[in-house]
Amino acid sequence: FTLKTKSMKLEHDEFWDVIEGCKTFESFCKKTIPDFNKNKNIPEAVQRKLGVVQKLMTYSYYEYDFLDVAMLQTFYILELALSLKYKSLPNYKKDLKNLTLYLDWALRKNYILKSQKEQIIYLRNNLFHPKDESIFGMIAINVIKVNVELISNLF
């Protein structure tokens, strides 16, 4: 492992040179980073963590692999958001034991579709329990957008 630069001057990741509309930092942000502040009802704990995802996405202009880290975080945040939503209900008794149970609950309450539940479980398990090194890269942007939208729709 070596740093790209020994100074604090950041240099954009050359990967973005081949993506139309991402030549400058400003155009990159406009094209790739979703609006994380659409829903003001999202709990503060979730908003703070989404802010970290937004920063990771922003810094992916300088380090492309940060997109995968940002995507991974959205699954963690989605589980947190599901837990907080579940706990906010009047008939709340005790926490559910895992993400699958929260997703089953969200499916029953029509917060997600069956296909979304299956995709979330598949992607999350492959990210948390990798069999080899895989880089999602640009696919991560779409997954992040979908997860942020799911989180927003909970509140």
mmCIF file of C-alpha atoms in Angstrom:
data_model
loop_
_atom_site.group_PDB
_atom_site.id
_atom_site.type_symbol
_atom_site.label_atom_id
_atom_site.label_comp_id
_atom_site.label_asym_id
_atom_site.label_seq_id
_atom_site.Cartn_x
_atom_site.Cartn_y
_atom_site.Cartn_z
ATOM 1 C CA PHE A 1 0.000 0.000 0.000
ATOM 2 C CA THR A 2 1.344 3.387 -0.982
ATOM 3 C CA LEU A 3 -0.311 6.744 -0.950
ATOM 4 C CA LYS A 4 -0.913 8.393 -4.298
ATOM 5 C CA THR A 5 0.505 11.587 -2.938
ATOM 6 C CA LYS A 6 2.741 12.497 -0.031
ATOM 7 C CA SER A 7 1.238 15.927 0.308
ATOM 8 C CA MET A 8 -2.247 16.860 1.368
ATOM 9 C CA LYS A 9 -3.014 17.938 -2.161
ATOM 10 C CA LEU A 10 -5.626 15.505 -3.402
ATOM 11 C CA GLU A 11 -5.588 14.295 -6.979
ATOM 12 C CA HIS A 12 -8.709 12.974 -8.624
ATOM 13 C CA ASP A 13 -8.892 9.273 -9.362
ATOM 14 C CA GLU A 14 -8.165 8.729 -13.040
ATOM 15 C CA PHE A 15 -11.116 6.373 -13.314
ATOM 16 C CA TRP A 16 -13.465 9.364 -13.479
ATOM 17 C CA ASP A 17 -11.761 10.637 -16.642
ATOM 18 C CA VAL A 18 -13.627 8.021 -18.683
ATOM 19 C CA ILE A 19 -17.068 8.769 -17.215
ATOM 20 C CA GLU A 20 -18.949 11.426 -19.133
ATOM 21 C CA GLY A 21 -19.881 14.388 -16.970
ATOM 22 C CA CYS A 22 -17.303 13.680 -14.266
ATOM 23 C CA LYS A 23 -14.249 15.597 -15.482
ATOM 24 C CA THR A 24 -14.416 18.257 -12.756
ATOM 25 C CA PHE A 25 -15.150 17.861 -9.064
ATOM 26 C CA GLU A 26 -18.291 19.981 -9.393
ATOM 27 C CA SER A 27 -19.666 18.023 -12.358
ATOM 28 C CA PHE A 28 -18.820 14.747 -10.605
ATOM 29 C CA CYS A 29 -20.773 15.772 -7.492
ATOM 30 C CA LYS A 30 -23.746 16.910 -9.532
ATOM 31 C CA LYS A 31 -23.852 13.685 -11.543
ATOM 32 C CA THR A 32 -23.174 11.054 -8.877
ATOM 33 C CA ILE A 33 -24.193 12.219 -5.406
ATOM 34 C CA PRO A 34 -27.893 11.948 -4.538
ATOM 35 C CA ASP A 35 -29.786 14.425 -2.389
ATOM 36 C CA PHE A 36 -29.446 13.043 1.128
ATOM 37 C CA ASN A 37 -31.588 15.777 2.701
ATOM 38 C CA LYS A 38 -34.953 15.212 1.015
ATOM 39 C CA ASN A 39 -36.732 13.899 4.090
ATOM 40 C CA LYS A 40 -36.357 16.004 7.235
ATOM 41 C CA ASN A 41 -38.200 13.340 9.297
ATOM 42 C CA ILE A 42 -35.264 10.925 9.196
ATOM 43 C CA PRO A 43 -33.925 10.499 12.758
ATOM 44 C CA GLU A 44 -30.764 12.434 13.605
ATOM 45 C CA ALA A 45 -28.722 9.259 14.196
ATOM 46 C CA VAL A 46 -29.537 8.070 10.676
ATOM 47 C CA GLN A 47 -28.941 11.511 9.144
ATOM 48 C CA ARG A 48 -25.452 11.680 10.695
ATOM 49 C CA LYS A 49 -24.516 8.302 9.254
ATOM 50 C CA LEU A 50 -25.928 9.229 5.848
ATOM 51 C CA GLY A 51 -23.713 12.311 6.026
ATOM 52 C CA VAL A 52 -20.707 9.995 6.263
ATOM 53 C CA VAL A 53 -21.916 8.119 3.170
ATOM 54 C CA GLN A 54 -22.263 11.409 1.334
ATOM 55 C CA LYS A 55 -18.699 12.342 2.285
ATOM 56 C CA LEU A 56 -17.378 8.947 1.203
ATOM 57 C CA MET A 57 -19.109 9.384 -2.140
ATOM 58 C CA THR A 58 -17.634 12.872 -2.449
ATOM 59 C CA TYR A 59 -14.136 11.620 -1.668
ATOM 60 C CA SER A 60 -14.509 8.815 -4.192
ATOM 61 C CA TYR A 61 -13.598 11.493 -6.726
ATOM 62 C CA TYR A 62 -10.118 11.110 -5.243
ATOM 63 C CA GLU A 63 -10.296 7.401 -4.352
ATOM 64 C CA TYR A 64 -12.693 5.350 -6.476
ATOM 65 C CA ASP A 65 -12.824 2.459 -3.982
ATOM 66 C CA PHE A 66 -14.585 4.695 -1.443
ATOM 67 C CA LEU A 67 -17.799 3.982 -3.363
ATOM 68 C CA ASP A 68 -17.757 0.394 -2.117
ATOM 69 C CA VAL A 69 -17.214 1.570 1.460
ATOM 70 C CA ALA A 70 -20.106 4.015 1.106
ATOM 71 C CA MET A 71 -22.356 1.279 -0.271
ATOM 72 C CA LEU A 72 -21.456 -1.055 2.577
ATOM 73 C CA GLN A 73 -22.370 1.657 5.072
ATOM 74 C CA THR A 74 -25.832 2.087 3.529
ATOM 75 C CA PHE A 75 -26.715 -1.497 4.446
ATOM 76 C CA TYR A 76 -25.656 -0.852 8.032
ATOM 77 C CA ILE A 77 -27.693 2.370 8.051
ATOM 78 C CA LEU A 78 -30.706 0.659 6.479
ATOM 79 C CA GLU A 79 -30.750 -1.868 9.309
ATOM 80 C CA LEU A 80 -30.440 0.970 11.844
ATOM 81 C CA ALA A 81 -33.308 2.850 10.175
ATOM 82 C CA LEU A 82 -35.511 -0.251 10.149
ATOM 83 C CA SER A 83 -34.771 -0.824 13.826
ATOM 84 C CA LEU A 84 -35.561 2.779 14.773
ATOM 85 C CA LYS A 85 -38.784 2.749 12.754
ATOM 86 C CA TYR A 86 -39.830 -0.537 14.347
ATOM 87 C CA LYS A 87 -39.096 0.803 17.848
ATOM 88 C CA SER A 88 -41.135 3.935 17.172
ATOM 89 C CA LEU A 89 -44.359 1.977 16.713
ATOM 90 C CA PRO A 90 -46.971 2.061 19.485
ATOM 91 C CA ASN A 91 -47.090 -1.748 19.747
ATOM 92 C CA TYR A 92 -43.288 -2.114 20.022
ATOM 93 C CA LYS A 93 -42.309 -4.801 22.542
ATOM 94 C CA LYS A 94 -38.770 -5.943 21.780
ATOM 95 C CA ASP A 95 -36.134 -5.716 19.082
ATOM 96 C CA LEU A 96 -36.053 -8.127 16.207
ATOM 97 C CA LYS A 97 -32.953 -10.315 16.083
ATOM 98 C CA ASN A 98 -31.554 -9.656 12.596
ATOM 99 C CA LEU A 99 -31.865 -7.828 9.308
ATOM 100 C CA THR A 100 -33.963 -10.559 7.693
ATOM 101 C CA LEU A 101 -36.626 -10.229 10.396
ATOM 102 C CA TYR A 102 -36.662 -6.446 9.988
ATOM 103 C CA LEU A 103 -37.004 -6.865 6.231
ATOM 104 C CA ASP A 104 -39.852 -9.370 6.713
ATOM 105 C CA TRP A 105 -41.589 -6.793 8.895
ATOM 106 C CA ALA A 106 -40.943 -4.009 6.354
ATOM 107 C CA LEU A 107 -42.352 -6.225 3.599
ATOM 108 C CA ARG A 108 -45.513 -6.913 5.598
ATOM 109 C CA LYS A 109 -45.906 -3.155 6.177
ATOM 110 C CA ASN A 110 -45.327 -2.407 2.462
ATOM 111 C CA TYR A 111 -42.182 -0.359 3.069
ATOM 112 C CA ILE A 112 -40.315 -2.601 0.623
ATOM 113 C CA LEU A 113 -41.119 -5.034 -2.164
ATOM 114 C CA LYS A 114 -40.280 -8.745 -2.082
ATOM 115 C CA SER A 115 -37.716 -8.252 -4.862
ATOM 116 C CA GLN A 116 -36.066 -5.464 -2.857
ATOM 117 C CA LYS A 117 -35.840 -7.695 0.204
ATOM 118 C CA GLU A 118 -34.159 -10.417 -1.833
ATOM 119 C CA GLN A 119 -31.711 -7.960 -3.410
ATOM 120 C CA ILE A 120 -30.851 -6.380 -0.062
ATOM 121 C CA ILE A 121 -30.132 -9.757 1.525
ATOM 122 C CA TYR A 122 -28.092 -10.941 -1.458
ATOM 123 C CA LEU A 123 -25.966 -7.791 -1.746
ATOM 124 C CA ARG A 124 -25.521 -7.318 1.992
ATOM 125 C CA ASN A 125 -24.430 -10.927 2.508
ATOM 126 C CA ASN A 126 -21.958 -10.737 -0.368
ATOM 127 C CA LEU A 127 -20.517 -7.516 1.043
ATOM 128 C CA PHE A 128 -20.325 -8.663 4.657
ATOM 129 C CA HIS A 129 -19.127 -12.174 3.826
ATOM 130 C CA PRO A 130 -16.956 -11.831 0.701
ATOM 131 C CA LYS A 131 -15.597 -14.892 -1.047
ATOM 132 C CA ASP A 132 -13.143 -12.865 -3.118
ATOM 133 C CA GLU A 133 -12.251 -9.280 -3.794
ATOM 134 C CA SER A 134 -14.912 -7.582 -5.822
ATOM 135 C CA ILE A 135 -15.276 -3.938 -6.626
ATOM 136 C CA PHE A 136 -18.788 -2.730 -7.277
ATOM 137 C CA GLY A 137 -17.693 0.741 -8.357
ATOM 138 C CA MET A 138 -20.310 2.462 -10.496
ATOM 139 C CA ILE A 139 -22.923 -0.136 -9.546
ATOM 140 C CA ALA A 140 -22.443 1.044 -5.958
ATOM 141 C CA ILE A 141 -23.835 4.466 -6.864
ATOM 142 C CA ASN A 142 -27.174 2.948 -7.869
ATOM 143 C CA VAL A 143 -27.278 0.687 -4.809
ATOM 144 C CA ILE A 144 -26.553 3.681 -2.564
ATOM 145 C CA LYS A 145 -29.331 5.696 -4.221
ATOM 146 C CA VAL A 146 -31.828 2.844 -3.793
ATOM 147 C CA ASN A 147 -30.862 2.286 -0.139
ATOM 148 C CA VAL A 148 -31.074 6.004 0.655
ATOM 149 C CA GLU A 149 -34.520 6.108 -0.970
ATOM 150 C CA LEU A 150 -35.653 3.081 1.063
ATOM 151 C CA ILE A 151 -34.391 4.717 4.250
ATOM 152 C CA SER A 152 -36.130 7.976 3.389
ATOM 153 C CA ASN A 153 -39.417 6.203 2.663
ATOM 154 C CA LEU A 154 -39.445 4.668 6.144
ATOM 155 C CA PHE A 155 -39.963 8.088 7.717
#
